XYZ file of C-alpha atoms in Angstrom:
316
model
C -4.011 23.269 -52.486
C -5.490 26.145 -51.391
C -3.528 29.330 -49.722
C -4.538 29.325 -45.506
C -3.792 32.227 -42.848
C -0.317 32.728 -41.771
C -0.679 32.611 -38.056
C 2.796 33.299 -37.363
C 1.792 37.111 -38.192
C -0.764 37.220 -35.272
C 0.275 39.894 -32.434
C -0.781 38.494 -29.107
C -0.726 40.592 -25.820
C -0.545 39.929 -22.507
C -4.219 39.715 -21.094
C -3.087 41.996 -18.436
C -3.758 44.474 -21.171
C -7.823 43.387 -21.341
C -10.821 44.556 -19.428
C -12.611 42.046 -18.179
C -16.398 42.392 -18.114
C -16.951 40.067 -15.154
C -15.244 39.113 -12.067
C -15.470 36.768 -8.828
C -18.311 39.074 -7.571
C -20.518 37.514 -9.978
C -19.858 33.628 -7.964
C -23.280 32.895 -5.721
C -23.592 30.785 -2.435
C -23.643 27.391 -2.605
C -27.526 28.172 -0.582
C -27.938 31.184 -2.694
C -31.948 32.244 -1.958
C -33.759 31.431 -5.294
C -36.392 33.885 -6.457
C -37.762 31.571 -8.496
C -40.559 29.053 -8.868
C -42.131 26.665 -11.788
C -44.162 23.284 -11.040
C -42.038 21.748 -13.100
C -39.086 21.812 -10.609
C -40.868 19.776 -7.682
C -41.354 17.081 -10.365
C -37.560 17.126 -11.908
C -36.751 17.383 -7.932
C -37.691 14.123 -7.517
C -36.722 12.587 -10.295
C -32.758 13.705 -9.616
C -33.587 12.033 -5.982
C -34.797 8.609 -7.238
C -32.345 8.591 -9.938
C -29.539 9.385 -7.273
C -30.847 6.563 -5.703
C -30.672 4.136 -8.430
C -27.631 5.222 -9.775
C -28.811 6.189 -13.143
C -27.071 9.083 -14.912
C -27.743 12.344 -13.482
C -26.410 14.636 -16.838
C -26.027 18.244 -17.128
C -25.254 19.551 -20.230
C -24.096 23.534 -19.723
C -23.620 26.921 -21.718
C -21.100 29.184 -21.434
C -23.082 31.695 -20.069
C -24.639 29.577 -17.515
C -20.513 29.717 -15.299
C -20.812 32.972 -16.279
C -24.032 33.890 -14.209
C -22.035 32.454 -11.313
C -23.497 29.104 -10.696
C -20.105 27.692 -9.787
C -20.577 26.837 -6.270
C -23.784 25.513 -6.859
C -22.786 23.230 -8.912
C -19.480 22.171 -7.067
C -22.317 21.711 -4.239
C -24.154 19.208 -6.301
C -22.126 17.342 -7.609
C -20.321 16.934 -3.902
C -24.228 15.701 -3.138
C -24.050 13.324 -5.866
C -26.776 15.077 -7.322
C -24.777 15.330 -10.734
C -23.314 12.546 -12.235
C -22.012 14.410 -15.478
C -21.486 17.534 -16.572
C -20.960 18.550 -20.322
C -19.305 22.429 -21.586
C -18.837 23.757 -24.574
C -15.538 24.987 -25.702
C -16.536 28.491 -24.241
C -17.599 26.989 -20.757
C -14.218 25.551 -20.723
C -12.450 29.583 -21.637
C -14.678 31.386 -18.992
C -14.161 28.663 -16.424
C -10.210 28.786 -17.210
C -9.865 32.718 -16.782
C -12.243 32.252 -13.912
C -9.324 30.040 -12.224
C -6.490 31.692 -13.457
C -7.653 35.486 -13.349
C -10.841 35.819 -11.110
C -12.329 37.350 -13.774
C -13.527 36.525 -17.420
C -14.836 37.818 -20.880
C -13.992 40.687 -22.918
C -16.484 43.244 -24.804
C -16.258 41.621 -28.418
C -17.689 45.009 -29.425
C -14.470 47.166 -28.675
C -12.067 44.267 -29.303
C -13.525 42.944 -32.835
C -13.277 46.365 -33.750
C -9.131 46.641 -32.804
C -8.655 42.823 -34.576
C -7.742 41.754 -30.603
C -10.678 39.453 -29.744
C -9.618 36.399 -28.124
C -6.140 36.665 -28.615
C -3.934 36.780 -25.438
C -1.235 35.122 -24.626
C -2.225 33.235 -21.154
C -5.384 31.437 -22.416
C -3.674 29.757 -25.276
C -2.280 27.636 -22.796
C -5.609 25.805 -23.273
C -4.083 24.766 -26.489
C -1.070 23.386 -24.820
C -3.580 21.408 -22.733
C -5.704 20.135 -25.594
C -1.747 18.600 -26.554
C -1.068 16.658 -23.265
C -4.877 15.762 -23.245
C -4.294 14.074 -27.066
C -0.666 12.552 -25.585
C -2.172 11.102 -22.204
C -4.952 9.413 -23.729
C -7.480 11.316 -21.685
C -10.488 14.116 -22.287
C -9.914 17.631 -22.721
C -11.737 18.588 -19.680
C -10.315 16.342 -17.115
C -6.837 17.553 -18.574
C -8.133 21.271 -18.326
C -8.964 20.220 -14.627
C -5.905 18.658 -14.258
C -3.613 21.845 -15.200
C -5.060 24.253 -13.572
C -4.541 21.586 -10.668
C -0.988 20.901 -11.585
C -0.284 25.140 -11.387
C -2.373 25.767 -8.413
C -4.039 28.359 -10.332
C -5.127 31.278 -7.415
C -9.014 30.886 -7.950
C -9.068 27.132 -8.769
C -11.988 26.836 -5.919
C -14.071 28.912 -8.040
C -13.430 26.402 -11.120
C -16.032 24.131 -12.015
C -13.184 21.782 -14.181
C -10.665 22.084 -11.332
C -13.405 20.875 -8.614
C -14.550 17.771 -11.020
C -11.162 16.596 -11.394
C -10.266 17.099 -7.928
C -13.932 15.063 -7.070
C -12.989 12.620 -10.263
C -16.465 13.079 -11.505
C -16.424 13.225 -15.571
C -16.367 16.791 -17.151
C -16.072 17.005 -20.833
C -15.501 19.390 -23.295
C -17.340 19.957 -26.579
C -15.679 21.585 -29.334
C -16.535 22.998 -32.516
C -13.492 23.659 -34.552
C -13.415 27.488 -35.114
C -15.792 28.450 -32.746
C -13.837 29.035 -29.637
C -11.125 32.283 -29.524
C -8.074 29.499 -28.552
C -8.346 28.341 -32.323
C -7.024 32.316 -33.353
C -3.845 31.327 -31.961
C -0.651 30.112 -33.094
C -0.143 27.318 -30.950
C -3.646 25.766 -31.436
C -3.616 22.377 -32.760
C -6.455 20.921 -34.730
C -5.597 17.267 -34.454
C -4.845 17.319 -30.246
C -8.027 19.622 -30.084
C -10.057 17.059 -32.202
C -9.049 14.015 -29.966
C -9.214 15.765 -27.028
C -12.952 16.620 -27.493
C -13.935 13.170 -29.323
C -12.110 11.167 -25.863
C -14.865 13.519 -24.305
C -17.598 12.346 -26.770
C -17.114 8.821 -26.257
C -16.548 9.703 -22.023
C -20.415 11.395 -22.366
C -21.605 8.845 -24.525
C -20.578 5.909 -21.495
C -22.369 7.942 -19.039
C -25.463 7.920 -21.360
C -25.532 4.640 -21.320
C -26.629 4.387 -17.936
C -29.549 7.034 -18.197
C -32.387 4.694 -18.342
C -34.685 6.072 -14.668
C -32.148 9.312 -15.464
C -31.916 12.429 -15.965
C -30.474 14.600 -18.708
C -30.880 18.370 -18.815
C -29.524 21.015 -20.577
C -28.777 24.517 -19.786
C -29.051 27.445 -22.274
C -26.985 25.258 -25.333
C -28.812 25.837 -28.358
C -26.749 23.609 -30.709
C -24.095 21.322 -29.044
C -26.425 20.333 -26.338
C -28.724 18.487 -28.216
C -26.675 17.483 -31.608
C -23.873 15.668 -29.007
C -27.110 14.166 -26.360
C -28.632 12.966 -30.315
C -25.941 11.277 -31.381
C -24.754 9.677 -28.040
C -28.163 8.763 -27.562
C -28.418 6.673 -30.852
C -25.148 4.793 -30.002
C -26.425 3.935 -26.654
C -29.244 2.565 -27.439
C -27.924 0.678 -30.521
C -25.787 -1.170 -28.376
C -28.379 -1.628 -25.865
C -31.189 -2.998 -28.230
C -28.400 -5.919 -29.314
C -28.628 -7.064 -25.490
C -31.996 -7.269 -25.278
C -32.597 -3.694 -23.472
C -34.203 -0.396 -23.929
C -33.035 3.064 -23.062
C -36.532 5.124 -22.908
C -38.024 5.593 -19.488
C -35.682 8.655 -18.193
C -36.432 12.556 -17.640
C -35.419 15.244 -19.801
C -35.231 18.901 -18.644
C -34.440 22.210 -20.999
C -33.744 25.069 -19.399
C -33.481 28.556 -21.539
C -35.671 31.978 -22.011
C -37.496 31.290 -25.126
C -41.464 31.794 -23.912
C -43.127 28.643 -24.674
C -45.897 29.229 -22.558
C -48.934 26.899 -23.369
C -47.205 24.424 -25.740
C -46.716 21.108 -25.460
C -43.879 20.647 -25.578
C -43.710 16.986 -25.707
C -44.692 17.410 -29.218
C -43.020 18.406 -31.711
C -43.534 21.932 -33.317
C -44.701 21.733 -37.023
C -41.751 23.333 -39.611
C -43.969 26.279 -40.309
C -43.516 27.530 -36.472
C -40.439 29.555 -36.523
C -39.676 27.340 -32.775
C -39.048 24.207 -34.984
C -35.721 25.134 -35.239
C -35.133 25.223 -31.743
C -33.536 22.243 -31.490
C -33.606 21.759 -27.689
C -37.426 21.860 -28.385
C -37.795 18.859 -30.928
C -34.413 16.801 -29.869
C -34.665 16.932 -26.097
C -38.476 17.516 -24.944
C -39.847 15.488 -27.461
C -38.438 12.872 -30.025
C -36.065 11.440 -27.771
C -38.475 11.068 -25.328
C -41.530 9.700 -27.038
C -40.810 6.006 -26.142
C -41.618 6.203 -22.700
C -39.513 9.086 -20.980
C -41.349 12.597 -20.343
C -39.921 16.664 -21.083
C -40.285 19.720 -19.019
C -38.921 23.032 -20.021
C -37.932 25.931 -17.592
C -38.131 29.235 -18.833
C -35.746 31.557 -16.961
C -32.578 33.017 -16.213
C -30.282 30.042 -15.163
C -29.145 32.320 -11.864
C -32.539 31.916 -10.519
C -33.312 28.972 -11.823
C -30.240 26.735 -11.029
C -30.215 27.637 -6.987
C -34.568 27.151 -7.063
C -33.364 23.610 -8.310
C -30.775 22.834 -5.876
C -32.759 24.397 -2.874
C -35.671 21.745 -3.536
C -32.991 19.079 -3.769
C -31.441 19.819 -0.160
């Protein structure tokens, strides 16, 4: 057996003691003014509308960085409108929209902090571990229990939480983890095994709504890795299951939204290895293979607070 880290020697302050890099001025308006435009919107638009309307799967799978541009009340906005059916995080969405509640304010310069051996370690957001424990207990995903908390403590910004106003609508929220990747696994308290069912009750919550996406819509938001490895692999159990009854999930929408230019490429098709782009993976999983059977891809290039309230001003 191997020696491991002796966590017990960890010194964790009060996050009082951090400067925070963003705050509540950051949150838009629910009709924030979009200076924005792409003919691709008018077209994903619609489909949103007519899948609304059919009650096919309206997905969204999120960044971190996309809560912290402030698209909050947006969203809350859409997903009132039944616009959004779903909405997937990361483990980081999950921190920033946390502090967000809790705080007002979120993130820390890992610059000055990775520099004193500090990042990520404060007391108050470990209580997301302590979550992740009930979540594993109750039988239920991390991110409705992460809802559910900051419900249960009437955190002082809970409006302004995207997990707080999904619980509170009972529309499905989850939370994708990567063990290791998220500050809350620094700490003391953090356990692997409640963390790991927490998340996979999420996985199997986002691979139900999936099932329904045939006429959907699935797009994702600046998530380079976890976006489209979780869609892949939820996708393939969907439509095993569906091909043994005698259906098909292939004519649905697919939408990427992030700043890599990929101005005049198809990006229906996939990008041959020797382009540097083929490892893009929103690229190859979402805009193209997992579409080829009949759905259709269109990517967005922009920032995601200008491109977020340009989408939700054509749908109202």
């Amino acid at each position: 057996m191997f020696k491991q880290f002796d966590r017990s020697r960890l010194k964790l302050k009060p996050i009082a003691e951090r400067v925070h890099d963003l705050d509540l001025s950051v949150m838009l308006s629910p009709d924030a003014a979009a200076d924005f435009d792409h003919p691709s919107l008018d077209i994903l638009a619609d489909r949103i509308r007519k899948a609304k309307q059919n009650k096919a799967t309206v997905l969204w799978m999120l960044g971190a960085h996309v809560l912290r541009s402030g698209t909050t009340p947006i969203l809350v906005k859409l997903l009132e409108e039944g616009y959004i059916t779903h909405i997937a995080l990361n483990g980081a969405g999950a921190i920033h929209d946390f502090e967000f509640a809790m705080l007002g304010a979120t993130t820390e310069s890992v610059a000055k902090y990775i520099s004193e051996g500090q990042f990520g370690l404060w007391n108050e957001t470990g209580q997301l571990n302590e979550v992740a424990k009930e979540a594993a207990s109750d039988g239920i995903g991390f991110g409705e229990a992460v809802g559910r908390w900051i419900d249960r403590h009437d955190f002082p910004y809970k409006k302004f939480s995207l997990l707080w106003n999904t619980f509170k609508l009972q529309v499905p929220v989850t939370v994708h983890v990567g063990i290791g990747c998220d500050f809350i696994h620094e700490h003391p308290n953090c356990d692997g095994a409640a963390l790991g069912q927490a998340s996979y009750t999420d996985f199997l919550i986002y691979t139900q709504s999936l099932a329904n996406l045939e006429g959907g819509v699935f797009c994702n938001f600046g998530s380079g890795v976890i976006g489209p490895e979780v869609y892949l692999k939820a996708l393939s159990m969907v439509r095993n299951v569906a091909h043994q009854d005698g259906h098909k999930i292939v004519h649905f929408t697919t939408a990427v939204f992030d700043l890599l230019p990929l101005e005049g490429k198809d990006v229906n098709e996939t990008p041959p290895k020797s382009d540097p782009r083929y490892y893009f993976r929103p690229w190859k999983t979402i805009l193209s293979r997992t579409v080829a059977d009949g759905g259709e891809g269109y990517y967005i290039c922009g920032e995601h607070s200008k491109t977020i309230p340009a989408l939700a001003r054509r749908l109202a």
